[in-house]
Amino acid sequence: MIEVENLEKAYGRVQALRGVSFQIGEGEIVGLLGPNGAGKTTIIKTLTGYLQPDNGQVMVDNLDVLTQTQDVQSRIGYLPENAPLYPELSVQTYLQMIAELRQIPPEQVQEWLSEAVQSTGLTDHLTRPIGQLSKGFRQRVGLAQAILHRPRLLILDEPTVGLDPTQIVEIRGLIRRLARNSTVLFSTHILPEVETLCDRVIILINGEIKVDARLSELAETSDAVLVLDGEVRGVEATLTELDGIGRVETTAPTNGRFTYHIQGAPGADLCPAIYQLASRQGWPLRELRPDRQTLETVFNEVAA
């Protein structure tokens, strides 16, 4: 659905993008993650044809964004960080205007408008002026205009910024439902947003891609965590005698329980061997599990 190759963009002396390349397939939900100023919005504006890059190629649905801009834009639903709304218009009038701008055939307008309204939960607010809606419902109106023409690709720029916790949960649920029919790319600097919604994450730091992986792959490690009820002497030394084990670190005991973080060689499955060792040694085993790294851990490592 998206193919980006060697994308570069500078604003004066500031290099916003430095040879960015990635691909996104149909049906994926991908989070574009990075701190403010990382280049996320620049990528989105380039994908949607609002910004010309200095170098590189951008393809959407096998169309060149630079030379077939209008064809590409007809396939994209776009919600910028500040939704393009007219507060004096009612929700229905605004969406009808968008339908005309999107050149939706007149005989299909009612069906498509009803579908967008129902998908975003706006049925009871059609006659209300947009300016009288809460920020959460204004965001829903922005999403409704983005999906009104049934786009193959949905691009969202910071879709939950400024919302309260309840509104954030509602918008996340809405995005999941929308993803059943569209490929979704959204930018954010909020880590839980990506963990909750995405299949895959692209982490951008200073205009460069530092991580491009599925979340399940990022979480996997070869390490293990061992928890014992009570102190046992020589645990670290005994553990390091096993094949595939590197460093063993002990954390401060909690409620009489001692926790050992065990580093494994790439591809190692430590738990069976550690369990057999603990059984032979008679250790008071409380817990044994593979270790998992969080997205926050990965992000902090690449951002350091």
Short mmCIF file of C-alpha atoms in Angstrom, two decimals:
data_model
loop_
_atom_site.label_atom_id
_atom_site.label_comp_id
_atom_site.label_asym_id
_atom_site.label_seq_id
_atom_site.Cartn_x
_atom_site.Cartn_y
_atom_site.Cartn_z
CA MET A 1 0.00 0.00 0.00
CA ILE A 2 2.86 2.41 0.84
CA GLU A 3 6.40 2.34 -0.56
CA VAL A 4 8.85 5.03 0.53
CA GLU A 5 12.43 5.01 -0.72
CA ASN A 6 15.31 7.28 0.29
CA LEU A 7 13.06 10.17 1.36
CA GLU A 8 14.88 13.39 2.21
CA LYS A 9 13.59 16.80 3.27
CA ALA A 10 15.28 19.87 4.72
CA TYR A 11 13.88 23.12 6.09
CA GLY A 12 16.76 25.50 5.59
CA ARG A 13 19.64 24.11 7.61
CA VAL A 14 17.42 21.64 9.49
CA GLN A 15 17.46 18.17 7.95
CA ALA A 16 14.00 16.80 8.79
CA LEU A 17 14.30 13.49 6.91
CA ARG A 18 17.54 11.63 6.17
CA GLY A 19 17.09 8.87 3.59
CA VAL A 20 13.92 7.33 5.05
CA SER A 21 12.73 4.06 3.45
CA PHE A 22 9.90 1.70 4.45
CA GLN A 23 6.98 -0.29 3.10
CA ILE A 24 3.48 -0.86 4.53
CA GLY A 25 1.26 -3.66 3.26
CA GLU A 26 -2.51 -3.75 2.91
CA GLY A 27 -4.46 -4.19 6.14
CA GLU A 28 -1.63 -3.24 8.49
CA ILE A 29 -2.00 -0.89 11.46
CA VAL A 30 1.34 0.89 11.76
CA GLY A 31 2.39 3.44 14.35
CA LEU A 32 4.88 6.12 13.37
CA LEU A 33 6.51 6.84 16.70
CA GLY A 34 9.01 9.50 17.68
CA PRO A 35 9.58 12.57 19.82
CA ASN A 36 8.42 16.00 18.71
CA GLY A 37 10.55 17.16 15.78
CA ALA A 38 11.52 13.64 14.72
CA GLY A 39 10.02 14.08 11.23
CA LYS A 40 6.70 12.24 11.64
CA THR A 41 4.49 15.04 10.32
CA THR A 42 6.90 15.69 7.44
CA ILE A 43 6.50 12.06 6.33
CA ILE A 44 2.72 12.29 6.57
CA LYS A 45 2.53 15.54 4.62
CA THR A 46 4.71 13.99 1.93
CA LEU A 47 2.58 10.84 1.74
CA THR A 48 -0.57 12.90 1.35
CA GLY A 49 0.90 15.12 -1.36
CA TYR A 50 0.92 18.31 0.70
CA LEU A 51 4.70 18.57 0.77
CA GLN A 52 7.34 18.03 -1.90
CA PRO A 53 10.44 16.11 -0.75
CA ASP A 54 13.95 17.14 -1.74
CA ASN A 55 14.74 13.60 -2.82
CA GLY A 56 13.22 10.13 -2.88
CA GLN A 57 10.23 8.25 -4.23
CA VAL A 58 6.82 7.86 -2.57
CA MET A 59 4.24 5.37 -3.88
CA VAL A 60 0.71 4.82 -2.54
CA ASP A 61 -1.40 1.99 -3.95
CA ASN A 62 1.11 1.72 -6.85
CA LEU A 63 0.69 5.42 -7.71
CA ASP A 64 3.47 8.01 -7.61
CA VAL A 65 2.54 10.69 -5.09
CA LEU A 66 4.67 13.30 -6.83
CA THR A 67 3.19 12.88 -10.32
CA GLN A 68 -0.26 11.40 -9.60
CA THR A 69 -1.11 13.48 -6.57
CA GLN A 70 -4.88 13.81 -7.03
CA ASP A 71 -5.31 10.10 -7.77
CA VAL A 72 -3.38 9.31 -4.59
CA GLN A 73 -5.36 11.78 -2.50
CA SER A 74 -8.62 10.20 -3.67
CA ARG A 75 -7.49 6.95 -2.05
CA ILE A 76 -6.41 8.50 1.25
CA GLY A 77 -8.41 9.51 4.29
CA TYR A 78 -6.42 12.09 6.23
CA LEU A 79 -6.96 13.48 9.71
CA PRO A 80 -4.31 16.11 10.53
CA GLU A 81 -3.49 17.00 14.11
CA ASN A 82 -5.94 19.91 13.94
CA ALA A 83 -9.03 18.60 12.16
CA PRO A 84 -10.25 20.87 9.29
CA LEU A 85 -13.66 21.69 10.76
CA TYR A 86 -16.07 24.61 10.38
CA PRO A 87 -17.58 25.31 13.82
CA GLU A 88 -20.58 27.22 12.46
CA LEU A 89 -21.74 24.26 10.31
CA SER A 90 -23.82 21.38 11.58
CA VAL A 91 -22.24 17.94 11.45
CA GLN A 92 -24.56 16.89 8.61
CA THR A 93 -23.96 20.01 6.52
CA TYR A 94 -20.22 19.71 6.95
CA LEU A 95 -20.14 16.05 5.88
CA GLN A 96 -22.37 16.79 2.90
CA MET A 97 -19.90 19.49 1.86
CA ILE A 98 -17.04 16.99 2.17
CA ALA A 99 -18.99 14.51 0.05
CA GLU A 100 -19.24 17.12 -2.70
CA LEU A 101 -15.54 17.95 -2.46
CA ARG A 102 -14.71 14.25 -2.63
CA GLN A 103 -16.95 13.97 -5.72
CA ILE A 104 -18.90 11.06 -4.30
CA PRO A 105 -21.63 10.12 -6.83
CA PRO A 106 -24.96 11.72 -5.76
CA GLU A 107 -26.74 8.37 -5.69
CA GLN A 108 -24.19 7.05 -3.15
CA VAL A 109 -23.88 10.09 -0.88
CA GLN A 110 -26.65 9.11 1.53
CA GLU A 111 -25.39 5.55 1.94
CA TRP A 112 -21.76 6.52 2.42
CA LEU A 113 -22.59 9.42 4.74
CA SER A 114 -24.78 7.17 6.90
CA GLU A 115 -22.00 4.59 7.04
CA ALA A 116 -19.42 7.17 8.19
CA VAL A 117 -21.81 8.65 10.77
CA GLN A 118 -22.67 5.27 12.25
CA SER A 119 -19.03 4.15 12.31
CA THR A 120 -18.02 7.25 14.29
CA GLY A 121 -21.02 7.32 16.62
CA LEU A 122 -22.36 10.68 15.43
CA THR A 123 -25.95 9.67 14.70
CA ASP A 124 -27.40 11.70 17.60
CA HIS A 125 -25.35 14.81 16.79
CA LEU A 126 -26.04 15.41 13.09
CA THR A 127 -27.98 18.66 13.57
CA ARG A 128 -25.65 20.18 16.17
CA PRO A 129 -23.16 22.90 15.19
CA ILE A 130 -19.64 21.49 15.28
CA GLY A 131 -18.52 24.35 17.53
CA GLN A 132 -20.88 23.14 20.26
CA LEU A 133 -19.42 19.62 20.37
CA SER A 134 -16.85 18.40 22.89
CA LYS A 135 -13.31 17.93 21.64
CA GLY A 136 -13.82 14.16 21.57
CA PHE A 137 -16.85 14.47 19.29
CA ARG A 138 -15.10 17.05 17.10
CA GLN A 139 -12.37 14.47 16.65
CA ARG A 140 -15.06 11.98 15.64
CA VAL A 141 -16.29 14.45 13.02
CA GLY A 142 -12.72 14.70 11.73
CA LEU A 143 -12.55 10.92 11.45
CA ALA A 144 -15.94 10.83 9.72
CA GLN A 145 -14.71 13.20 7.00
CA ALA A 146 -11.57 11.09 6.64
CA ILE A 147 -13.47 7.84 6.00
CA LEU A 148 -16.47 9.27 4.14
CA HIS A 149 -15.15 8.29 0.69
CA ARG A 150 -14.15 4.77 1.81
CA PRO A 151 -10.39 5.27 1.50
CA ARG A 152 -8.01 2.38 1.10
CA LEU A 153 -5.48 4.15 3.32
CA LEU A 154 -6.24 6.06 6.52
CA ILE A 155 -3.56 8.47 7.79
CA LEU A 156 -3.96 10.00 11.25
CA ASP A 157 -1.64 12.59 12.76
CA GLU A 158 -1.74 12.56 16.60
CA PRO A 159 -5.41 11.42 16.64
CA THR A 160 -5.84 11.56 20.45
CA VAL A 161 -3.83 14.68 21.31
CA GLY A 162 -5.60 16.89 23.83
CA LEU A 163 -8.32 14.37 24.65
CA ASP A 164 -9.25 13.25 28.16
CA PRO A 165 -8.79 9.56 29.17
CA THR A 166 -12.38 8.61 28.36
CA GLN A 167 -12.22 10.24 24.94
CA ILE A 168 -8.88 8.55 24.23
CA VAL A 169 -10.39 5.10 24.90
CA GLU A 170 -13.34 5.91 22.63
CA ILE A 171 -11.13 7.11 19.76
CA ARG A 172 -8.84 4.09 20.08
CA GLY A 173 -11.82 1.76 19.82
CA LEU A 174 -13.04 3.69 16.81
CA ILE A 175 -9.67 3.42 15.06
CA ARG A 176 -9.67 -0.36 15.60
CA ARG A 177 -13.06 -0.63 13.95
CA LEU A 178 -12.00 1.54 11.02
CA ALA A 179 -8.91 -0.62 10.51
CA ARG A 180 -11.11 -3.54 9.45
CA ASN A 181 -11.58 -1.88 6.06
CA SER A 182 -8.48 0.28 5.60
CA THR A 183 -4.74 0.25 6.04
CA VAL A 184 -3.95 2.61 8.93
CA LEU A 185 -0.85 4.73 9.52
CA PHE A 186 -0.87 7.11 12.44
CA SER A 187 1.79 9.22 14.04
CA THR A 188 2.14 9.75 17.75
CA HIS A 189 4.69 10.35 20.49
CA ILE A 190 2.56 8.42 23.01
CA LEU A 191 3.95 4.91 23.59
CA PRO A 192 0.75 3.29 24.99
CA GLU A 193 -1.07 4.44 21.85
CA VAL A 194 1.15 2.25 19.70
CA GLU A 195 1.10 -0.73 22.09
CA THR A 196 -2.70 -0.63 22.23
CA LEU A 197 -3.48 -0.19 18.55
CA CYS A 198 -0.62 -1.29 16.32
CA ASP A 199 0.64 -4.46 14.71
CA ARG A 200 3.91 -2.77 13.83
CA VAL A 201 5.93 0.27 14.82
CA ILE A 202 8.33 2.53 12.97
CA ILE A 203 10.46 4.58 15.35
CA LEU A 204 11.84 7.80 13.92
CA ILE A 205 14.66 9.71 15.63
CA ASN A 206 16.15 12.89 14.15
CA GLY A 207 14.79 12.14 10.70
CA GLU A 208 16.07 8.55 10.56
CA ILE A 209 14.32 5.22 11.07
CA LYS A 210 15.86 3.48 14.07
CA VAL A 211 13.35 0.63 14.42
CA ASP A 212 10.92 -0.96 11.97
CA ALA A 213 9.42 -4.14 13.44
CA ARG A 214 6.28 -5.88 14.57
CA LEU A 215 5.50 -5.36 18.25
CA SER A 216 5.56 -9.09 18.91
CA GLU A 217 9.12 -9.24 17.56
CA LEU A 218 10.25 -6.32 19.71
CA ALA A 219 8.94 -7.98 22.87
CA GLU A 220 10.85 -11.22 22.31
CA THR A 221 14.19 -11.72 24.04
CA SER A 222 16.36 -14.70 24.93
CA ASP A 223 16.46 -13.68 28.58
CA ALA A 224 14.65 -15.19 31.56
CA VAL A 225 13.48 -14.12 35.00
CA LEU A 226 13.83 -16.41 38.03
CA VAL A 227 12.17 -15.65 41.38
CA LEU A 228 13.00 -17.62 44.53
CA ASP A 229 11.27 -17.60 47.92
CA GLY A 230 14.19 -16.75 50.17
CA GLU A 231 17.91 -16.30 49.76
CA VAL A 232 20.00 -19.09 48.27
CA ARG A 233 23.77 -18.81 48.18
CA GLY A 234 25.65 -19.36 44.96
CA VAL A 235 22.66 -18.99 42.63
CA GLU A 236 24.46 -16.65 40.25
CA ALA A 237 27.54 -18.84 39.95
CA THR A 238 25.47 -22.00 39.48
CA LEU A 239 23.33 -20.40 36.78
CA THR A 240 26.30 -19.19 34.75
CA GLU A 241 27.53 -22.79 34.45
CA LEU A 242 24.60 -23.57 32.14
CA ASP A 243 25.13 -23.36 28.38
CA GLY A 244 23.72 -20.26 26.70
CA ILE A 245 23.69 -18.12 29.83
CA GLY A 246 25.63 -14.89 30.02
CA ARG A 247 25.25 -12.29 32.75
CA VAL A 248 23.04 -12.86 35.82
CA GLU A 249 21.78 -9.80 37.70
CA THR A 250 20.06 -9.78 41.07
CA THR A 251 17.56 -7.13 42.11
CA ALA A 252 16.89 -6.04 45.67
CA PRO A 253 14.69 -8.61 47.50
CA THR A 254 10.99 -7.84 47.92
CA ASN A 255 8.96 -9.51 50.68
CA GLY A 256 11.66 -12.15 51.03
CA ARG A 257 11.68 -12.97 47.34
CA PHE A 258 14.88 -12.78 45.31
CA THR A 259 14.68 -12.03 41.59
CA TYR A 260 17.38 -12.93 39.06
CA HIS A 261 17.47 -11.52 35.54
CA ILE A 262 19.33 -13.99 33.34
CA GLN A 263 20.80 -12.99 30.00
CA GLY A 264 20.60 -15.62 27.29
CA ALA A 265 22.48 -16.07 24.04
CA PRO A 266 20.53 -15.11 20.89
CA GLY A 267 17.90 -17.76 20.14
CA ALA A 268 18.35 -19.56 23.45
CA ASP A 269 15.36 -21.00 25.37
CA LEU A 270 16.60 -20.86 28.94
CA CYS A 271 13.52 -21.77 30.98
CA PRO A 272 13.58 -25.61 30.60
CA ALA A 273 17.25 -25.84 31.61
CA ILE A 274 16.82 -23.40 34.50
CA TYR A 275 13.77 -25.32 35.77
CA GLN A 276 15.67 -28.62 35.75
CA LEU A 277 18.60 -26.98 37.54
CA ALA A 278 16.32 -25.45 40.19
CA SER A 279 14.67 -28.83 40.76
CA ARG A 280 18.01 -30.60 41.19
CA GLN A 281 19.30 -27.91 43.54
CA GLY A 282 16.11 -27.82 45.56
CA TRP A 283 15.69 -24.08 45.12
CA PRO A 284 12.43 -22.62 46.48
CA LEU A 285 11.08 -21.74 43.05
CA ARG A 286 8.43 -19.03 43.03
CA GLU A 287 8.40 -17.97 39.39
CA LEU A 288 10.23 -18.70 36.16
CA ARG A 289 9.35 -16.97 32.89
CA PRO A 290 10.85 -15.63 29.69
CA ASP A 291 11.72 -11.95 29.98
CA ARG A 292 9.96 -9.44 27.75
CA GLN A 293 11.11 -5.97 26.80
CA THR A 294 8.57 -3.18 26.54
CA LEU A 295 8.22 -0.63 23.77
CA GLU A 296 9.37 1.97 26.28
CA THR A 297 12.62 0.04 26.78
CA VAL A 298 13.23 -0.17 23.04
CA PHE A 299 12.37 3.49 22.51
CA ASN A 300 14.69 4.67 25.30
CA GLU A 301 17.55 2.57 23.90
CA VAL A 302 17.30 3.99 20.37
CA ALA A 303 16.61 7.56 21.57
CA ALA A 304 19.61 7.63 23.90
#
